[in-house]
Coordinates of C-alpha atoms and ligand atoms in Angstrom, one line a residue:
M1 CA 0.6 -21.2 -28.3
V2 CA 1.0 -20.9 -24.4
K3 CA 2.9 -17.9 -23.6
K4 CA 5.5 -17.9 -20.9
V5 CA 5.1 -15.4 -18.2
A6 CA 7.7 -14.5 -15.6
I7 CA 6.3 -12.5 -12.7
V8 CA 9.1 -10.9 -10.5
G9 CA 7.5 -10.4 -6.9
A10 CA 5.1 -12.3 -5.1
G11 CA 3.6 -9.4 -3.3
P12 CA 0.0 -8.4 -3.6
S13 CA 0.1 -7.2 -7.3
G14 CA 2.2 -10.0 -8.7
V15 CA 0.2 -12.8 -7.3
L16 CA -3.3 -11.0 -8.0
L17 CA -2.2 -10.6 -11.6
A18 CA -1.2 -14.4 -11.7
H19 CA -4.9 -15.4 -10.8
Y20 CA -6.1 -13.2 -13.6
L21 CA -3.9 -14.8 -16.0
L22 CA -4.7 -18.2 -14.9
H23 CA -8.3 -17.6 -15.8
R24 CA -7.4 -16.6 -19.4
Q25 CA -8.1 -20.0 -21.0
E26 CA -5.0 -21.8 -20.5
K27 CA -3.0 -19.1 -22.6
Y28 CA -0.3 -18.5 -20.0
H29 CA 2.3 -20.4 -18.2
I30 CA 3.2 -18.6 -15.2
D31 CA 6.4 -18.6 -13.1
I32 CA 6.4 -16.3 -10.0
F33 CA 9.8 -15.4 -8.4
D34 CA 10.3 -13.8 -5.1
F35 CA 13.7 -13.3 -3.1
R36 CA 12.0 -13.9 0.3
S37 CA 11.0 -17.5 1.5
D38 CA 7.6 -18.7 1.2
P39 CA 5.4 -16.9 3.6
E40 CA 3.3 -19.9 4.0
T41 CA 6.3 -21.8 5.6
V42 CA 8.2 -19.3 7.5
P43 CA 7.3 -18.1 11.0
F44 CA 5.3 -15.1 11.2
S45 CA 7.8 -12.1 11.6
K46 CA 6.5 -8.9 13.0
S47 CA 9.6 -6.9 11.7
R48 CA 8.4 -7.7 8.1
T49 CA 4.8 -6.8 8.1
F50 CA 2.2 -4.2 8.9
S51 CA -1.5 -3.7 9.0
I52 CA -3.2 -2.5 5.7
V53 CA -6.8 -1.4 4.9
L54 CA -8.4 -2.5 1.6
S55 CA -11.1 -0.1 0.4
Q56 CA -13.6 -0.7 -2.3
R57 CA -11.0 -0.5 -5.1
G58 CA -9.0 -3.2 -3.7
I59 CA -11.9 -5.4 -2.8
N60 CA -13.4 -5.0 -6.1
A61 CA -10.1 -6.4 -7.7
L62 CA -10.2 -9.4 -5.4
R63 CA -14.0 -10.0 -6.0
Q64 CA -13.5 -10.6 -9.9
I65 CA -11.7 -13.9 -9.1
E66 CA -14.0 -16.5 -7.7
G67 CA -13.3 -17.2 -4.0
L68 CA -10.6 -14.5 -3.3
E69 CA -12.9 -12.0 -1.6
E70 CA -14.0 -14.7 0.7
A71 CA -10.7 -16.1 1.5
V72 CA -9.2 -12.7 2.3
K73 CA -12.3 -11.7 4.4
A74 CA -11.7 -14.7 6.5
V75 CA -8.5 -13.3 7.7
S76 CA -9.7 -9.6 7.8
L77 CA -11.9 -7.4 9.9
E78 CA -14.4 -5.0 8.6
T79 CA -13.7 -1.1 9.3
N80 CA -15.8 1.7 8.5
G81 CA -14.1 4.8 9.4
A82 CA -11.6 6.4 11.6
V83 CA -11.2 7.8 15.2
L84 CA -8.9 10.7 16.0
H85 CA -7.9 10.8 19.6
Q86 CA -7.1 14.3 20.7
K87 CA -4.7 15.8 23.3
N88 CA -7.5 16.5 25.7
G89 CA -8.7 13.0 25.7
K90 CA -11.8 13.6 23.5
T91 CA -12.3 11.9 20.2
R92 CA -13.6 12.8 16.7
V93 CA -15.2 9.9 14.8
F94 CA -15.3 9.7 11.0
S95 CA -17.6 7.4 9.7
R96 CA -17.5 6.0 6.1
K97 CA -20.4 4.9 3.9
Y98 CA -18.6 2.0 2.6
S99 CA -16.8 -0.6 4.6
Q100 CA -13.3 -1.6 4.3
L101 CA -11.1 -4.6 5.2
S102 CA -8.3 -4.3 7.6
L103 CA -5.7 -7.0 7.7
D104 CA -2.1 -8.0 7.8
R105 CA -0.1 -7.6 4.4
T106 CA 1.5 -11.0 4.9
S107 CA -1.9 -12.6 5.7
L108 CA -3.2 -11.1 2.4
V109 CA -0.3 -12.6 0.4
I110 CA -0.6 -15.9 2.2
K111 CA -4.3 -16.1 1.1
L112 CA -3.8 -15.2 -2.5
L113 CA -0.9 -17.7 -2.7
E114 CA -3.0 -20.4 -0.9
Q115 CA -5.7 -19.9 -3.6
L116 CA -3.4 -19.8 -6.4
T117 CA -1.7 -23.1 -5.5
I118 CA -5.2 -24.7 -5.2
K119 CA -6.2 -23.4 -8.7
G120 CA -2.9 -23.2 -10.6
G121 CA -2.3 -26.9 -11.1
N122 CA 0.9 -27.2 -13.5
Q123 CA 0.1 -23.8 -15.1
V124 CA 1.8 -22.0 -12.2
N125 CA 5.1 -22.5 -10.5
L126 CA 6.3 -20.6 -7.4
H127 CA 10.1 -19.9 -6.8
F128 CA 10.9 -18.4 -3.6
N129 CA 14.4 -17.4 -2.5
H130 CA 15.1 -16.2 -6.0
Q131 CA 16.4 -12.8 -6.4
C132 CA 16.1 -11.1 -9.7
T133 CA 19.4 -9.7 -10.6
Q134 CA 19.1 -8.6 -14.3
V135 CA 17.1 -8.2 -17.3
D136 CA 18.0 -8.6 -21.0
F137 CA 15.2 -7.0 -23.0
A138 CA 16.6 -7.8 -26.3
A139 CA 17.1 -11.5 -25.5
K140 CA 13.9 -11.6 -23.5
Q141 CA 15.5 -13.2 -20.5
V142 CA 15.5 -12.5 -16.8
K143 CA 18.4 -13.6 -14.5
F144 CA 17.9 -14.7 -10.9
K145 CA 20.3 -15.7 -8.1
K146 CA 19.1 -18.8 -6.1
L147 CA 19.6 -17.5 -2.4
D148 CA 19.9 -21.0 -1.0
S149 CA 22.6 -22.2 -3.3
E150 CA 24.0 -18.9 -4.9
A151 CA 23.5 -20.6 -8.4
E152 CA 22.4 -18.4 -11.1
I153 CA 19.4 -19.2 -13.6
T154 CA 18.2 -17.5 -16.7
V155 CA 14.6 -17.7 -17.6
D156 CA 13.1 -16.9 -21.1
Y157 CA 9.8 -15.0 -21.2
D158 CA 7.1 -13.8 -23.6
L159 CA 5.8 -11.4 -20.9
L160 CA 8.0 -10.1 -17.9
I161 CA 6.0 -8.5 -15.1
G162 CA 7.9 -6.3 -12.7
A163 CA 5.8 -6.6 -9.5
D164 CA 8.9 -6.3 -7.2
G165 CA 8.0 -3.3 -5.2
A166 CA 9.1 0.2 -4.9
R167 CA 12.9 -0.7 -5.2
S168 CA 12.3 -2.7 -8.4
V169 CA 15.2 -4.3 -10.1
V170 CA 13.0 -4.8 -13.3
R171 CA 12.4 -0.9 -13.3
E172 CA 16.0 -0.3 -12.8
S173 CA 16.6 -1.9 -16.2
F174 CA 14.2 0.5 -17.8
L175 CA 16.9 3.1 -16.8
K176 CA 19.2 2.0 -19.6
T177 CA 16.3 2.5 -22.3
E178 CA 15.6 5.6 -24.3
N179 CA 13.1 8.3 -22.9
F180 CA 12.5 6.5 -19.5
Q181 CA 12.2 8.9 -16.5
C182 CA 11.7 7.9 -13.0
K183 CA 11.6 9.9 -9.9
Q184 CA 12.2 8.3 -6.6
N185 CA 11.8 10.2 -3.2
Y186 CA 11.8 9.1 0.3
V187 CA 8.5 10.1 1.9
V188 CA 8.8 12.7 4.7
N189 CA 7.8 10.3 7.4
D190 CA 9.6 7.1 8.4
Y191 CA 7.9 4.4 10.4
K192 CA 8.2 1.6 12.9
S193 CA 5.4 -1.0 13.4
I194 CA 3.8 -1.5 16.7
F195 CA 2.0 -4.5 18.3
L196 CA -0.3 -4.1 21.3
P197 CA -2.0 -6.8 23.3
P198 CA -5.9 -7.2 23.6
L199 CA -7.4 -4.4 25.9
D200 CA -7.7 -5.4 29.3
P201 CA -11.4 -4.5 30.6
K202 CA -10.0 -3.4 33.8
L203 CA -8.0 -0.2 32.2
G204 CA -11.4 1.2 31.0
I205 CA -10.0 1.9 27.7
N206 CA -12.9 1.4 25.0
W207 CA -11.5 1.7 21.4
Q208 CA -14.2 1.0 18.8
K209 CA -13.0 -2.1 17.0
G210 CA -14.3 -1.3 13.5
K211 CA -12.2 2.0 13.1
V212 CA -8.7 3.1 12.3
H213 CA -7.4 4.8 15.4
S214 CA -5.1 7.8 15.3
W215 CA -3.1 9.9 17.7
R216 CA -1.1 12.9 16.4
L217 CA 1.5 15.2 18.0
D218 CA 2.1 18.7 16.9
N219 CA 5.3 17.8 15.2
G220 CA 3.4 15.2 13.0
T221 CA 4.3 12.0 14.8
T222 CA 1.4 9.8 14.4
V223 CA 0.2 6.4 15.7
L224 CA -2.2 4.4 13.7
L225 CA -3.9 1.3 15.2
V226 CA -6.1 -1.3 13.9
Y227 CA -7.9 -4.1 15.8
Q228 CA -6.9 -7.6 14.7
T229 CA -8.7 -10.9 14.3
D230 CA -6.9 -12.2 17.4
S231 CA -8.3 -9.2 19.5
S232 CA -4.7 -7.5 19.5
W233 CA -4.2 -4.2 18.1
S234 CA -1.5 -3.2 15.6
G235 CA -0.3 -0.5 13.3
V236 CA 2.5 2.0 12.7
V237 CA 4.3 5.0 14.3
L238 CA 4.9 7.4 11.6
F239 CA 7.5 10.3 12.4
P240 CA 9.2 12.9 10.5
H241 CA 12.6 11.6 9.2
K242 CA 14.3 14.8 10.5
D243 CA 13.1 14.1 14.1
K244 CA 15.3 11.4 15.6
T245 CA 13.5 11.0 18.9
I246 CA 11.9 7.6 18.0
P247 CA 15.1 6.1 16.3
E248 CA 17.0 7.1 19.5
L249 CA 14.7 5.2 21.9
A250 CA 17.5 2.7 22.9
N251 CA 15.8 0.4 25.4
K252 CA 12.5 -0.6 26.8
Q253 CA 12.5 2.0 29.7
E254 CA 13.0 4.9 27.1
V255 CA 10.2 3.4 24.9
L256 CA 7.8 3.2 27.8
S257 CA 8.5 6.6 29.0
Y258 CA 8.2 8.2 25.6
F259 CA 4.7 6.6 25.0
R260 CA 3.6 7.2 28.6
H261 CA 4.5 11.0 28.1
N262 CA 3.3 11.5 24.5
F263 CA 0.6 8.9 24.1
P264 CA -0.6 8.2 27.6
E265 CA -3.5 5.6 26.5
I266 CA -1.0 3.5 24.4
G267 CA 1.6 4.0 27.2
Q268 CA -0.9 2.2 29.7
I269 CA -1.2 -0.8 27.7
L270 CA 2.3 -1.2 25.9
P271 CA 3.7 -4.3 27.6
E272 CA 7.5 -4.3 28.4
S273 CA 8.3 -7.0 25.8
E274 CA 6.7 -4.9 23.1
A275 CA 8.5 -1.8 24.3
E276 CA 12.0 -4.1 24.1
D277 CA 10.9 -5.2 20.6
F278 CA 10.0 -1.6 19.4
A279 CA 13.4 -0.4 20.6
N280 CA 15.2 -3.0 18.5
R281 CA 12.8 -2.9 15.5
P282 CA 14.6 -1.2 12.5
V283 CA 13.2 2.1 11.1
S284 CA 11.6 1.8 7.8
R285 CA 11.7 4.2 5.0
V286 CA 9.2 4.3 2.2
L287 CA 10.0 5.3 -1.4
T288 CA 7.6 7.1 -3.7
V289 CA 8.0 6.4 -7.4
R290 CA 6.8 8.5 -10.3
C291 CA 7.5 7.0 -13.8
N292 CA 6.6 8.3 -17.2
R293 CA 6.3 4.7 -18.7
Y294 CA 5.3 1.5 -17.2
H295 CA 6.1 -0.9 -20.2
Q296 CA 9.3 -1.5 -22.3
G297 CA 9.1 -2.9 -25.8
D298 CA 6.5 -5.4 -26.5
S299 CA 6.8 -7.7 -23.6
V300 CA 7.6 -6.0 -20.2
L301 CA 5.2 -4.4 -17.7
L302 CA 5.7 -2.7 -14.3
I303 CA 2.8 -3.0 -11.9
G304 CA 2.0 -2.0 -8.2
D305 CA 4.7 -0.3 -6.2
A306 CA 7.2 -0.8 -8.9
A307 CA 5.3 1.5 -11.1
H308 CA 3.9 3.9 -8.6
G309 CA 5.3 3.5 -5.1
V310 CA 3.2 5.7 -2.8
S311 CA 3.3 7.1 0.7
P312 CA 1.4 4.9 3.2
S313 CA -0.8 8.1 4.5
L314 CA -3.7 7.6 2.4
G315 CA -3.7 3.7 2.5
Q316 CA -3.9 3.3 -1.3
G317 CA -0.8 1.7 -2.2
C318 CA -2.1 -2.0 -2.1
N319 CA -5.5 -0.9 -3.5
A320 CA -3.8 0.6 -6.5
A321 CA -1.6 -2.4 -7.0
L322 CA -4.6 -4.8 -6.9
E323 CA -6.3 -2.4 -9.3
D324 CA -3.4 -2.7 -11.9
A325 CA -4.2 -6.3 -12.1
T326 CA -7.7 -5.8 -13.0
I327 CA -6.9 -3.0 -15.5
F328 CA -4.3 -5.2 -17.3
N329 CA -6.8 -8.0 -17.6
Q330 CA -9.3 -5.7 -19.1
I331 CA -6.7 -4.6 -21.6
L332 CA -6.0 -8.2 -22.5
D333 CA -9.8 -8.8 -23.1
K334 CA -10.1 -5.8 -25.2
Y335 CA -6.8 -6.5 -27.3
S336 CA -7.5 -10.3 -27.5
D337 CA -4.1 -11.1 -25.6
N338 CA -2.1 -9.2 -28.1
L339 CA 0.8 -8.6 -25.6
A340 CA 2.6 -6.0 -27.7
V341 CA -0.5 -3.7 -27.9
A342 CA -1.6 -4.6 -24.2
V343 CA 1.6 -3.4 -22.5
E344 CA 1.6 -0.1 -24.4
Q345 CA -2.0 0.3 -23.5
F346 CA -1.3 -0.2 -20.0
T347 CA 1.0 2.8 -19.8
L348 CA -1.6 4.9 -21.9
Q349 CA -4.5 3.8 -19.6
R350 CA -2.8 3.9 -16.3
Q351 CA 0.3 6.1 -16.0
A352 CA -1.7 9.3 -15.3
D353 CA -3.7 7.4 -12.7
G354 CA -0.4 6.1 -11.2
M355 CA 1.0 9.8 -11.0
A356 CA -2.3 10.8 -9.4
V357 CA -2.3 8.5 -6.5
V358 CA 1.1 9.2 -5.7
E359 CA 0.3 13.0 -5.6
L360 CA -2.7 12.3 -3.7
S361 CA -0.9 10.2 -1.1
D362 CA 2.0 12.6 -0.7
Y363 CA -0.3 15.7 -0.3
A364 CA -3.6 14.8 1.0
F365 CA -2.4 15.5 4.5
P366 CA -1.0 18.7 5.6
V367 CA 2.2 19.0 7.8
S368 CA 1.0 22.3 9.1
K369 CA -1.2 22.1 12.2
K370 CA -3.3 25.2 10.9
L371 CA -4.0 23.3 7.5
F372 CA -4.6 20.0 9.5
F373 CA -7.5 21.9 11.3
E374 CA -8.7 23.3 8.0
L375 CA -8.9 19.7 6.6
L376 CA -10.8 18.4 9.5
F377 CA -13.3 21.3 9.0
R378 CA -13.5 20.7 5.2
N379 CA -14.2 17.0 5.9
S380 CA -17.0 17.7 8.3
L381 CA -18.5 20.3 6.1
S382 CA -18.4 18.2 2.8
K383 CA -19.8 15.3 4.6
Y384 CA -22.7 17.2 5.8
L385 CA -23.3 19.2 2.5
S386 CA -22.7 16.6 0.1
R387 CA -25.4 14.4 1.9
I388 CA -27.9 17.3 1.7
F389 CA -27.0 18.7 -1.7
P390 CA -25.3 15.9 -3.5
K391 CA -25.6 17.9 -6.9
F392 CA -23.7 20.7 -5.5
F393 CA -21.1 19.6 -3.0
L394 CA -18.6 16.8 -3.3
P395 CA -17.9 14.3 -0.7
S396 CA -14.6 14.6 0.9
L397 CA -11.2 13.4 -1.0
F398 CA -11.0 10.4 1.6
E399 CA -14.6 9.4 1.0
L400 CA -14.1 9.4 -2.9
V401 CA -10.7 7.4 -2.6
A402 CA -12.4 5.0 -0.1
E403 CA -15.6 4.2 -2.3
G404 CA -13.4 3.7 -5.3
K405 CA -15.8 4.6 -8.1
L406 CA -13.7 7.5 -9.5
S407 CA -10.3 7.0 -10.9
Y408 CA -7.3 8.5 -8.8
L409 CA -6.9 10.9 -11.8
E410 CA -10.5 12.0 -11.6
I411 CA -10.3 12.6 -7.7
F412 CA -7.0 14.5 -8.3
N413 CA -8.6 16.7 -10.6
L414 CA -11.5 17.4 -8.4
Y415 CA -9.2 18.2 -5.5
Q416 CA -6.2 19.7 -7.2
N417 CA -6.6 23.1 -5.5
W418 CA -6.4 21.4 -2.1
I419 CA -3.5 19.1 -3.2
A420 CA -1.6 22.2 -4.7
K421 CA -2.1 24.3 -1.3
V422 CA -0.9 21.5 0.9
K423 CA 2.1 20.6 -1.4
K424 CA 3.3 24.4 -1.3
S425 CA 2.7 24.5 2.5
N426 CA 4.4 21.1 3.1
Q427 CA 7.4 21.9 0.8
E428 CA 7.8 25.4 2.7
I429 CA 7.8 23.6 6.0
L430 CA 10.1 20.8 5.0
S431 CA 12.7 23.1 3.4
K432 CA 13.4 24.9 6.5
Ligands
FAD501 C1 3.5 1.0 6.8 C2 2.6 0.8 5.6 C3 1.4 0.8 5.7 C4 0.4 0.6 4.4 N1 -0.9 0.6 4.6 C5 -1.5 0.4 3.4 C6 -2.9 0.5 3.5 O1 -3.6 0.8 4.4 N2 -3.7 0.4 2.3 C7 -3.1 0.1 1.1 O2 -3.8 -0.1 0.1 N3 -1.8 0.1 1.1 C8 -1.0 0.2 2.1 N4 0.4 0.2 2.1 C9 1.0 0.0 0.8 C10 1.0 -1.6 0.4 O3 1.8 -2.1 1.3 C11 1.9 -1.5 -1.0 O4 1.4 -0.7 -1.9 C12 1.7 -2.9 -1.5 O5 2.3 -4.0 -0.7 C13 2.2 -3.1 -2.9 O6 2.2 -4.2 -3.5 P1 3.2 -4.7 -4.6 O7 2.7 -6.1 -4.8 O8 3.2 -3.8 -5.7 O9 4.6 -4.7 -4.0 P2 5.1 -5.3 -2.7 O10 4.2 -5.6 -1.6 O11 6.4 -4.4 -2.2 O12 5.8 -6.8 -3.0 C14 7.0 -6.8 -4.0 C15 7.5 -8.3 -3.8 O13 8.6 -8.4 -4.7 C16 9.6 -9.0 -4.0 N5 10.9 -8.4 -4.6 C17 11.4 -7.3 -4.4 N6 12.6 -7.2 -5.1 C18 12.8 -8.4 -5.7 C19 13.7 -9.0 -6.5 N7 14.9 -8.2 -6.9 N8 13.8 -10.3 -6.9 C20 12.6 -11.0 -6.5 N9 11.8 -10.6 -5.6 C21 11.8 -9.3 -5.3 C22 9.5 -8.7 -2.6 O14 10.0 -9.7 -1.8 C23 7.9 -8.7 -2.4 O15 7.3 -9.8 -2.0 C24 1.1 0.4 3.2 C25 2.5 0.4 3.1 C26 3.3 0.6 4.3 C27 4.8 0.5 4.3

């Protein structure tokens, strides 16, 4: 019998999982619900999106569904490392063995949805402007409010997927069940997106296109910029939550003078219109999520940020979210689509990995300036030594994360001393 799947959340994890389920010999009928409007039909909104980098882990998850990697690559640019811009105007270049894809989160979702619509036929239905409000685990029913009419609908399911992000309503319902623990914390840095125009050759600024560019102040405020397919640059400004300098920039003059003083290169190309938009753009806060269980009963599963919301610092949230879909698909293969077994197995196989990616993302980068220089030194050393003596020296944590061959838990275990050191130092600094 065809099983009814309700997926809450048309983000990267929910839509990719729908692709995987669609490929399982018509065993599933899939309904995807999202409280937002269809991103394919609404005008692009800069306040709702940001650039992400997909490493090999995320790319591998796309590759397993025919046509997805190509479709996503068509709206991405290849990056293969990072450039750290120092205060003295010099740069440090970090190259990666494996190339990554940089693209806008909304463009990724649009490509995944486009392909799903082409392949889904009447096996998949998309419902936008539907906000999940409540789940009844015993009755296997989920409720939605239709945001365009305020009507409420109840949907029956055989399998419910909570792919509704870090502030998951599906996960909230788990809190009423026994032995479920979930810790949510705001990451130490808030962020605002930033969008810059193509570089004017007359300015003599020559940022390498295939790299993630970063600038960092002593207080930890960091600008990350990535080249875009339309030759523009976009990224985020991350700043400590306690520091109100950026949130208090009230108008374009204040924004322009802040950037000209602190990030002169960026200040040089920041147009007045973007300075105005930047002042008006809301500050975003990111939640990290650590749960002890990703399933409920025999028919409910949390995936992606709903299960393991991470800090954006390591660029792994989306990669981990996409990998979840692959892992659940492998479990369905192994247990012949027995959902009761599969959802429990997902917790058993993925929860420790989920905890590891949250820890790695929180504590790979130190707040302390001294430890930050130690990190740069360690990275250069391990890059050099691991190439000459691969049997005796590990690649850097960042290289291991980017190549995606080891699980997050394996990487965490290899680098647990560094993570523990940064955690202790960060907690000491942030508690002051
Ligand atoms: C600034 C920034 C930079 C990042 N950079 C990277 C990066 O470089 N690389 C990387 O791998 N990751 C990055 N991430 C993380 C990445 O964006 C997320 O991990 C990823 O989007 C998670 O996908 P998801 O599908 O699990 O959840 P989401 O992308 O959060 O999608 C959840 C969906 O659920 C919907 N939804 C929520 N609540 C409800 C409800 N009640 N009812 C119905 N629908 C609902 C939302 O509208 C949304 O469409 C970054 C994040 C940020 C904030």
